[in-house]
mmCIF file of C-alpha atoms and ligand atoms in Angstrom:
data_model
loop_
_atom_site.group_PDB
_atom_site.id
_atom_site.type_symbol
_atom_site.label_atom_id
_atom_site.label_comp_id
_atom_site.label_asym_id
_atom_site.label_seq_id
_atom_site.Cartn_x
_atom_site.Cartn_y
_atom_site.Cartn_z
ATOM 1 C CA UNK A 20 -23.049 -0.425 16.378
ATOM 2 C CA UNK A 21 -19.903 -0.543 18.544
ATOM 3 C CA UNK A 22 -17.400 -2.063 16.129
ATOM 4 C CA UNK A 23 -16.900 -2.995 12.495
ATOM 5 C CA UNK A 24 -14.345 -4.523 10.157
ATOM 6 C CA UNK A 25 -13.411 -3.231 6.710
ATOM 7 C CA UNK A 26 -11.244 -4.380 3.843
ATOM 8 C CA UNK A 27 -9.009 -1.762 2.227
ATOM 9 C CA UNK A 28 -8.152 -2.728 -1.351
ATOM 10 C CA UNK A 29 -4.909 -2.001 -3.217
ATOM 11 C CA UNK A 30 -5.031 -0.221 -6.573
ATOM 12 C CA UNK A 31 -3.030 -0.488 -9.749
ATOM 13 C CA UNK A 32 -2.808 2.083 -12.547
ATOM 14 C CA UNK A 33 -3.733 0.547 -15.904
ATOM 15 C CA UNK A 34 -2.502 3.730 -17.510
ATOM 16 C CA UNK A 35 -0.952 6.826 -15.942
ATOM 17 C CA UNK A 36 -0.171 10.056 -17.716
ATOM 18 C CA UNK A 37 1.335 13.134 -16.121
ATOM 19 C CA UNK A 38 0.355 16.241 -18.047
ATOM 20 C CA UNK A 39 2.140 19.190 -16.411
ATOM 21 C CA UNK A 40 3.201 20.659 -13.099
ATOM 22 C CA UNK A 41 0.661 23.081 -11.651
ATOM 23 C CA UNK A 42 1.456 26.365 -9.943
ATOM 24 C CA UNK A 43 0.619 24.785 -6.570
ATOM 25 C CA UNK A 44 3.404 22.212 -7.132
ATOM 26 C CA UNK A 45 1.084 19.257 -7.794
ATOM 27 C CA UNK A 46 1.190 17.395 -11.084
ATOM 28 C CA UNK A 47 -1.874 17.192 -13.288
ATOM 29 C CA UNK A 48 -2.637 13.495 -13.876
ATOM 30 C CA UNK A 49 -4.817 11.427 -16.141
ATOM 31 C CA UNK A 50 -4.980 7.833 -14.988
ATOM 32 C CA UNK A 51 -7.229 4.774 -15.087
ATOM 33 C CA UNK A 52 -7.197 3.165 -11.662
ATOM 34 C CA UNK A 53 -8.345 -0.334 -10.774
ATOM 35 C CA UNK A 54 -8.851 -1.833 -7.309
ATOM 36 C CA UNK A 55 -7.518 -5.364 -6.955
ATOM 37 C CA UNK A 56 -8.378 -8.110 -4.503
ATOM 38 C CA UNK A 57 -5.144 -7.700 -2.483
ATOM 39 C CA UNK A 58 -6.263 -5.914 0.698
ATOM 40 C CA UNK A 59 -5.504 -4.809 4.239
ATOM 41 C CA UNK A 60 -8.048 -5.503 6.971
ATOM 42 C CA UNK A 61 -9.041 -2.949 9.592
ATOM 43 C CA UNK A 62 -11.143 -3.406 12.739
ATOM 44 C CA UNK A 63 -12.597 -0.289 14.351
ATOM 45 C CA UNK A 64 -14.081 -0.085 17.862
ATOM 46 C CA UNK A 65 -15.673 3.001 19.404
ATOM 47 C CA UNK A 66 -14.062 4.467 22.517
ATOM 48 C CA UNK A 67 -15.678 6.485 25.285
ATOM 49 C CA UNK A 68 -13.037 9.234 24.939
ATOM 50 C CA UNK A 69 -11.406 11.042 21.992
ATOM 51 C CA UNK A 70 -8.218 8.978 21.768
ATOM 52 C CA UNK A 71 -7.122 7.162 18.605
ATOM 53 C CA UNK A 72 -5.249 3.974 19.490
ATOM 54 C CA UNK A 73 -3.712 2.084 16.574
ATOM 55 C CA UNK A 74 -2.285 -1.447 16.671
ATOM 56 C CA UNK A 75 -0.401 -2.786 13.633
ATOM 57 C CA UNK A 76 -0.074 -6.395 12.546
ATOM 58 C CA UNK A 77 2.267 -7.648 9.830
ATOM 59 C CA UNK A 78 3.418 -4.100 8.989
ATOM 60 C CA UNK A 79 6.797 -3.188 7.483
ATOM 61 C CA UNK A 80 9.124 -0.974 9.531
ATOM 62 C CA UNK A 81 8.321 2.146 7.522
ATOM 63 C CA UNK A 82 4.635 2.071 8.537
ATOM 64 C CA UNK A 83 4.207 4.422 11.518
ATOM 65 C CA UNK A 84 2.057 3.335 14.458
ATOM 66 C CA UNK A 85 1.171 6.837 15.684
ATOM 67 C CA UNK A 86 -0.551 10.041 14.494
ATOM 68 C CA UNK A 87 1.567 9.940 11.283
ATOM 69 C CA UNK A 88 -0.265 6.838 10.073
ATOM 70 C CA UNK A 89 -2.817 7.843 7.450
ATOM 71 C CA UNK A 90 -5.520 5.925 9.359
ATOM 72 C CA UNK A 91 -5.001 8.147 12.428
ATOM 73 C CA UNK A 92 -4.817 11.266 10.248
ATOM 74 C CA UNK A 93 -8.115 10.331 8.617
ATOM 75 C CA UNK A 94 -9.921 9.776 11.932
ATOM 76 C CA UNK A 95 -8.548 12.980 13.478
ATOM 77 C CA UNK A 96 -9.541 14.985 10.378
ATOM 78 C CA UNK A 97 -13.116 13.686 10.720
ATOM 79 C CA UNK A 98 -13.056 14.415 14.487
ATOM 80 C CA UNK A 99 -11.990 18.034 13.850
ATOM 81 C CA UNK A 100 -15.026 18.513 11.656
ATOM 82 C CA UNK A 101 -17.584 16.461 13.617
ATOM 83 C CA UNK A 102 -17.936 16.843 17.381
ATOM 84 C CA UNK A 103 -20.054 13.644 17.325
ATOM 85 C CA UNK A 104 -17.092 11.592 16.136
ATOM 86 C CA UNK A 105 -15.368 10.077 19.156
ATOM 87 C CA UNK A 106 -12.166 8.074 19.532
ATOM 88 C CA UNK A 107 -11.371 4.639 18.124
ATOM 89 C CA UNK A 108 -9.358 1.538 18.832
ATOM 90 C CA UNK A 109 -8.072 0.394 15.449
ATOM 91 C CA UNK A 110 -6.379 -2.859 14.493
ATOM 92 C CA UNK A 111 -4.694 -2.654 11.074
ATOM 93 C CA UNK A 112 -3.570 -5.938 9.516
ATOM 94 C CA UNK A 113 -1.273 -5.027 6.605
ATOM 95 C CA UNK A 114 -1.104 -7.156 3.506
ATOM 96 C CA UNK A 115 -0.545 -4.472 0.851
ATOM 97 C CA UNK A 116 3.180 -3.731 0.639
ATOM 98 C CA UNK A 117 3.893 -0.148 1.718
ATOM 99 C CA UNK A 118 5.505 2.515 -0.468
ATOM 100 C CA UNK A 119 4.845 0.249 -3.434
ATOM 101 C CA UNK A 120 2.673 2.384 -5.748
ATOM 102 C CA UNK A 121 -0.461 0.498 -4.715
ATOM 103 C CA UNK A 122 -2.013 3.164 -2.458
ATOM 104 C CA UNK A 123 -1.967 0.967 0.654
ATOM 105 C CA UNK A 124 -1.965 3.897 3.064
ATOM 106 C CA UNK A 125 -4.612 5.752 1.049
ATOM 107 C CA UNK A 126 -6.901 2.702 1.050
ATOM 108 C CA UNK A 127 -6.541 2.392 4.837
ATOM 109 C CA UNK A 128 -7.372 6.097 5.244
ATOM 110 C CA UNK A 129 -10.487 5.748 3.068
ATOM 111 C CA UNK A 130 -11.638 2.777 5.157
ATOM 112 C CA UNK A 131 -11.172 4.889 8.300
ATOM 113 C CA UNK A 132 -13.324 7.748 6.937
ATOM 114 C CA UNK A 133 -16.094 5.272 6.074
ATOM 115 C CA UNK A 134 -15.795 3.637 9.502
ATOM 116 C CA UNK A 135 -16.156 7.004 11.309
ATOM 117 C CA UNK A 136 -19.267 7.713 9.273
ATOM 118 C CA UNK A 137 -20.882 4.377 10.040
ATOM 119 C CA UNK A 138 -19.849 3.895 13.674
ATOM 120 C CA UNK A 139 -20.704 7.430 14.797
ATOM 121 C CA UNK A 140 -23.737 7.901 12.508
ATOM 122 C CA UNK A 141 -22.330 11.097 10.972
ATOM 123 C CA UNK A 142 -24.458 10.929 7.783
ATOM 124 C CA UNK A 143 -21.627 12.384 5.676
ATOM 125 C CA UNK A 144 -22.512 12.498 1.999
ATOM 126 C CA UNK A 145 -20.079 11.451 -0.744
ATOM 127 C CA UNK A 146 -18.963 15.016 -1.395
ATOM 128 C CA UNK A 147 -18.085 15.672 2.247
ATOM 129 C CA UNK A 148 -16.174 12.401 2.481
ATOM 130 C CA UNK A 149 -14.253 13.285 -0.691
ATOM 131 C CA UNK A 150 -13.393 16.732 0.722
ATOM 132 C CA UNK A 151 -11.961 15.104 3.843
ATOM 133 C CA UNK A 152 -10.256 12.377 1.795
ATOM 134 C CA UNK A 153 -8.345 14.727 -0.520
ATOM 135 C CA UNK A 154 -6.873 16.490 2.523
ATOM 136 C CA UNK A 155 -5.240 13.176 3.500
ATOM 137 C CA UNK A 156 -3.904 12.346 0.029
ATOM 138 C CA UNK A 157 -4.633 12.544 -3.688
ATOM 139 C CA UNK A 158 -5.523 8.826 -3.994
ATOM 140 C CA UNK A 159 -7.828 8.722 -0.959
ATOM 141 C CA UNK A 160 -11.037 9.983 -2.720
ATOM 142 C CA UNK A 161 -10.664 7.201 -5.308
ATOM 143 C CA UNK A 162 -10.140 4.631 -2.546
ATOM 144 C CA UNK A 163 -13.551 5.559 -1.063
ATOM 145 C CA UNK A 164 -15.201 4.085 -4.187
ATOM 146 C CA UNK A 165 -12.742 1.733 -5.872
ATOM 147 C CA UNK A 166 -13.608 -0.131 -9.060
ATOM 148 C CA UNK A 167 -12.463 1.022 -12.503
ATOM 149 C CA UNK A 168 -12.195 4.801 -12.627
ATOM 150 C CA UNK A 169 -10.687 7.568 -14.717
ATOM 151 C CA UNK A 170 -9.021 9.952 -12.258
ATOM 152 C CA UNK A 171 -7.941 13.433 -13.311
ATOM 153 C CA UNK A 172 -6.720 16.631 -11.654
ATOM 154 C CA UNK A 173 -4.439 15.426 -8.858
ATOM 155 C CA UNK A 174 -6.609 12.293 -8.785
ATOM 156 C CA UNK A 175 -9.729 13.744 -7.204
ATOM 157 C CA UNK A 176 -11.818 14.308 -10.362
ATOM 158 C CA UNK A 177 -13.343 10.874 -10.874
ATOM 159 C CA UNK A 178 -15.329 9.344 -13.731
ATOM 160 C CA UNK A 179 -16.489 5.741 -13.205
ATOM 161 C CA UNK A 180 -15.801 3.291 -16.041
ATOM 162 C CA UNK A 181 -17.412 -0.105 -16.666
ATOM 163 C CA UNK A 182 -16.033 -3.161 -14.866
ATOM 164 C CA UNK A 183 -12.978 -4.764 -16.486
ATOM 165 C CA UNK A 184 -13.453 -7.931 -18.540
ATOM 166 C CA UNK A 185 -12.247 -11.104 -16.784
ATOM 167 C CA UNK A 186 -8.493 -10.993 -16.201
ATOM 168 C CA UNK A 187 -6.007 -12.061 -13.576
ATOM 169 C CA UNK A 188 -2.982 -10.284 -12.178
ATOM 170 C CA UNK A 189 0.359 -11.278 -10.738
ATOM 171 C CA UNK A 190 2.084 -8.463 -8.844
ATOM 172 C CA UNK A 191 5.795 -8.266 -8.050
ATOM 173 C CA UNK A 192 7.005 -5.864 -5.370
ATOM 174 C CA UNK A 193 10.789 -5.738 -5.833
ATOM 175 C CA UNK A 194 12.806 -5.318 -2.630
ATOM 176 C CA UNK A 195 13.633 -1.666 -3.241
ATOM 177 C CA UNK A 196 11.978 1.560 -2.201
ATOM 178 C CA UNK A 197 11.233 4.404 -4.541
ATOM 179 C CA UNK A 198 10.641 7.954 -3.356
ATOM 180 C CA UNK A 199 7.525 9.335 -5.076
ATOM 181 C CA UNK A 200 8.807 12.904 -4.579
ATOM 182 C CA UNK A 201 12.102 12.052 -6.326
ATOM 183 C CA UNK A 202 10.280 10.389 -9.213
ATOM 184 C CA UNK A 203 8.232 13.533 -9.883
ATOM 185 C CA UNK A 204 11.318 15.722 -9.559
ATOM 186 C CA UNK A 205 13.155 13.571 -12.108
ATOM 187 C CA UNK A 206 10.104 13.750 -14.363
ATOM 188 C CA UNK A 207 10.243 17.556 -14.357
ATOM 189 C CA UNK A 208 13.798 17.312 -15.710
ATOM 190 C CA UNK A 209 12.942 14.558 -18.209
ATOM 191 C CA UNK A 210 12.960 15.698 -21.830
ATOM 192 C CA UNK A 211 11.098 12.651 -23.203
ATOM 193 C CA UNK A 212 7.819 13.568 -24.830
ATOM 194 C CA UNK A 213 6.126 10.131 -24.829
ATOM 195 C CA UNK A 214 2.671 9.922 -23.271
ATOM 196 C CA UNK A 215 0.485 6.841 -22.827
ATOM 197 C CA UNK A 216 -2.761 6.650 -24.816
ATOM 198 C CA UNK A 217 -5.237 7.103 -21.959
ATOM 199 C CA UNK A 218 -8.192 7.489 -24.341
ATOM 200 C CA UNK A 219 -7.208 4.205 -26.021
ATOM 201 C CA UNK A 220 -7.335 2.501 -22.609
ATOM 202 C CA UNK A 221 -10.740 4.045 -21.853
ATOM 203 C CA UNK A 222 -12.093 2.730 -25.169
ATOM 204 C CA UNK A 223 -10.620 -0.731 -24.467
ATOM 205 C CA UNK A 224 -12.293 -0.819 -21.036
ATOM 206 C CA UNK A 225 -15.629 0.337 -22.480
ATOM 207 C CA UNK A 226 -15.447 -2.355 -25.201
ATOM 208 C CA UNK A 227 -14.575 -4.935 -22.516
ATOM 209 C CA UNK A 228 -11.671 -5.948 -24.729
ATOM 210 C CA UNK A 229 -9.116 -7.671 -22.464
ATOM 211 C CA UNK A 230 -6.471 -7.885 -25.219
ATOM 212 C CA UNK A 231 -6.723 -4.145 -25.906
ATOM 213 C CA UNK A 232 -6.496 -3.386 -22.156
ATOM 214 C CA UNK A 233 -3.199 -5.314 -22.126
ATOM 215 C CA UNK A 234 -2.021 -3.455 -25.246
ATOM 216 C CA UNK A 235 -2.835 0.038 -23.973
ATOM 217 C CA UNK A 236 -1.025 -0.349 -20.629
ATOM 218 C CA UNK A 237 1.242 2.670 -20.202
ATOM 219 C CA UNK A 238 2.864 4.657 -17.406
ATOM 220 C CA UNK A 239 4.605 7.986 -18.063
ATOM 221 C CA UNK A 240 6.651 7.541 -14.866
ATOM 222 C CA UNK A 241 8.409 4.388 -16.105
ATOM 223 C CA UNK A 242 10.760 6.473 -18.254
ATOM 224 C CA UNK A 243 12.295 8.051 -15.152
ATOM 225 C CA UNK A 244 11.909 5.198 -12.652
ATOM 226 C CA UNK A 245 13.252 2.327 -14.755
ATOM 227 C CA UNK A 246 16.622 3.956 -15.589
ATOM 228 C CA UNK A 247 17.110 4.607 -11.859
ATOM 229 C CA UNK A 248 15.937 1.115 -10.863
ATOM 230 C CA UNK A 249 16.559 -1.449 -13.646
ATOM 231 C CA UNK A 250 15.051 -4.153 -11.405
ATOM 232 C CA UNK A 251 11.629 -2.773 -12.393
ATOM 233 C CA UNK A 252 12.261 -3.649 -16.057
ATOM 234 C CA UNK A 253 13.649 -7.020 -14.983
ATOM 235 C CA UNK A 254 10.437 -7.687 -13.046
ATOM 236 C CA UNK A 255 8.363 -6.809 -16.132
ATOM 237 C CA UNK A 256 10.474 -9.159 -18.250
ATOM 238 C CA UNK A 257 10.065 -11.909 -15.637
ATOM 239 C CA UNK A 258 6.270 -11.520 -15.962
ATOM 240 C CA UNK A 259 6.444 -11.604 -19.778
ATOM 241 C CA UNK A 260 8.697 -14.653 -19.498
ATOM 242 C CA UNK A 261 5.892 -16.365 -17.563
ATOM 243 C CA UNK A 262 3.324 -15.621 -20.264
ATOM 244 C CA UNK A 263 1.902 -12.242 -19.194
ATOM 245 C CA UNK A 264 -0.145 -10.558 -21.947
ATOM 246 C CA UNK A 265 1.031 -7.159 -20.704
ATOM 247 C CA UNK A 266 3.055 -5.828 -17.766
ATOM 248 C CA UNK A 267 3.405 -2.373 -16.225
ATOM 249 C CA UNK A 268 4.763 -0.505 -13.244
ATOM 250 C CA UNK A 269 1.977 0.729 -10.953
ATOM 251 C CA UNK A 270 1.947 4.394 -9.834
ATOM 252 C CA UNK A 271 5.449 5.660 -9.092
ATOM 253 C CA UNK A 272 6.596 2.076 -8.504
ATOM 254 C CA UNK A 273 8.316 -0.070 -7.704
ATOM 255 C CA UNK A 274 5.467 -2.625 -7.950
ATOM 256 C CA UNK A 275 4.893 -4.191 -11.334
ATOM 257 C CA UNK A 276 1.830 -6.171 -12.404
ATOM 258 C CA UNK A 277 1.271 -8.626 -15.224
ATOM 259 C CA UNK A 278 -2.065 -9.428 -16.884
ATOM 260 C CA UNK A 279 -3.098 -13.026 -17.598
ATOM 261 C CA UNK A 280 -6.223 -14.128 -19.421
ATOM 262 C CA UNK A 281 -6.816 -17.322 -17.496
ATOM 263 C CA UNK A 282 -6.525 -18.396 -13.908
ATOM 264 C CA UNK A 283 -4.342 -21.414 -14.597
ATOM 265 C CA UNK A 284 -1.740 -19.290 -16.434
ATOM 266 C CA UNK A 285 -1.800 -16.858 -13.525
ATOM 267 C CA UNK A 286 -1.188 -19.651 -11.012
ATOM 268 C CA UNK A 287 1.658 -21.141 -13.049
ATOM 269 C CA UNK A 288 3.302 -17.715 -13.370
ATOM 270 C CA UNK A 289 2.902 -17.089 -9.627
ATOM 271 C CA UNK A 290 4.515 -20.432 -8.782
ATOM 272 C CA UNK A 291 7.387 -19.901 -11.243
ATOM 273 C CA UNK A 292 8.087 -16.397 -9.897
ATOM 274 C CA UNK A 293 7.967 -17.565 -6.275
ATOM 275 C CA UNK A 294 10.854 -19.903 -7.175
ATOM 276 C CA UNK A 295 13.168 -17.019 -8.213
ATOM 277 C CA UNK A 296 15.526 -15.994 -5.414
ATOM 278 C CA UNK A 297 15.581 -12.309 -4.484
ATOM 279 C CA UNK A 298 12.783 -11.282 -6.840
ATOM 280 C CA UNK A 299 10.770 -9.664 -4.034
ATOM 281 C CA UNK A 300 7.192 -10.240 -2.858
ATOM 282 C CA UNK A 301 4.760 -11.925 -5.268
ATOM 283 C CA UNK A 302 0.957 -11.708 -5.123
ATOM 284 C CA UNK A 303 -1.941 -13.090 -7.141
ATOM 285 C CA UNK A 304 -4.935 -10.779 -7.507
ATOM 286 C CA UNK A 305 -8.053 -10.079 -9.536
ATOM 287 C CA UNK A 306 -9.962 -6.891 -10.299
ATOM 288 C CA UNK A 307 -12.160 -5.892 -7.344
ATOM 289 C CA UNK A 308 -15.276 -4.150 -8.626
ATOM 290 C CA UNK A 309 -17.223 -1.318 -6.978
ATOM 291 C CA UNK A 310 -16.550 -1.874 -3.331
ATOM 292 C CA UNK A 311 -17.664 1.013 -1.163
ATOM 293 C CA UNK A 312 -20.271 3.651 -0.275
HETATM 294 P P1 ATP B 25 0.512 5.724 -3.483
HETATM 295 O O1 ATP B 25 0.355 4.660 -4.527
HETATM 296 O O2 ATP B 25 -0.779 6.358 -3.031
HETATM 297 O O3 ATP B 25 1.617 6.706 -3.787
HETATM 298 P P2 ATP B 25 2.163 3.969 -1.943
HETATM 299 O O4 ATP B 25 1.654 2.586 -2.185
HETATM 300 O O5 ATP B 25 3.342 4.362 -2.770
HETATM 301 O O6 ATP B 25 0.972 4.980 -2.149
HETATM 302 P P3 ATP B 25 1.840 3.745 0.893
HETATM 303 O O7 ATP B 25 1.748 2.273 1.049
HETATM 304 O O8 ATP B 25 0.590 4.505 1.072
HETATM 305 O O9 ATP B 25 2.559 4.164 -0.471
HETATM 306 O O10 ATP B 25 2.965 4.222 1.932
HETATM 307 C C1 ATP B 25 3.796 5.343 1.760
HETATM 308 C C2 ATP B 25 4.347 5.734 3.116
HETATM 309 O O11 ATP B 25 3.293 6.224 3.932
HETATM 310 C C3 ATP B 25 4.941 4.560 3.908
HETATM 311 O O12 ATP B 25 6.300 4.413 3.641
HETATM 312 C C4 ATP B 25 4.656 4.920 5.343
HETATM 313 O O13 ATP B 25 5.765 5.608 5.896
HETATM 314 C C5 ATP B 25 3.499 5.904 5.310
HETATM 315 N N1 ATP B 25 2.210 5.388 5.833
HETATM 316 C C6 ATP B 25 1.376 6.073 6.612
HETATM 317 N N2 ATP B 25 0.271 5.367 6.887
HETATM 318 C C7 ATP B 25 0.392 4.182 6.269
HETATM 319 C C8 ATP B 25 -0.443 3.033 6.180
HETATM 320 N N3 ATP B 25 -1.627 2.958 6.822
HETATM 321 N N4 ATP B 25 -0.011 2.001 5.429
HETATM 322 C C9 ATP B 25 1.175 2.081 4.779
HETATM 323 N N5 ATP B 25 2.009 3.132 4.855
HETATM 324 C C10 ATP B 25 1.635 4.197 5.592
#
């Protein structure tokens, strides 16, 4: 095989709790992640040398086109470990908004690790791929598998959960950027003691109870991000105003998603939100089940 194409799916956090800061500076998380149908597309072609040549399409200005891109970092990390892994020409068509809390870069990196394995016949097992993935970023191991997953530790301890019951999402990416590092710093200084009920969400997912999934949505980071960026709360209210059964900020924001129980409601909400000036980017999406490996 000389070339292949892969989809890299965005994720949302149905619930996200931050337990404590570890001695190594990372925060201990407990989160239920869900891949959604919104995706980037990547084409990989083998090269006869050891160069990594990346071309971007439709990418925002903050997405680097050189070795800093997580796709290039993923391929070079595999190359360091496997002599048999040669260079690549990569075309990355972005669709997932960057720095949005939807793990766009992490999903691209996971796709690149899988592509190296397949194109160069490296026969990496899941564990090896996860070891490489976590060196690129905490969300990258999850992005290798996708689906509905409880992620703990810094995100690398994964327990698969059953597929979500039928539901439909509308995602708003407000036109602001949020620094993940600043959010965690503010969290360390935040005295609030509220934590989302992660176990309640796990039970709701296991029961395939869509209403309970909407009820148990919770994100510990909202209490520091929303006061700094009220537009996030406004986006949630806009989703509720369009009939969402639940709405939540994803990751460290600023993206917000709303849950709808039928496709027609989702479409009507999408159309209504698209008509609001200055609201940001709007996407329709659905859960994407087990997608990789
Ligand atoms: P997470 O939810 O994992 O925190 P995110 O959605 O907040 O991720 P990304 O889309 O991964 O954030 O982008 C964060 C930053 O990473 C971007 O601002 C960009 O500078 C850089 N970056 C590097 N590679 C990529 C990539 N392939 N796609 C998008 N951004 C990238």
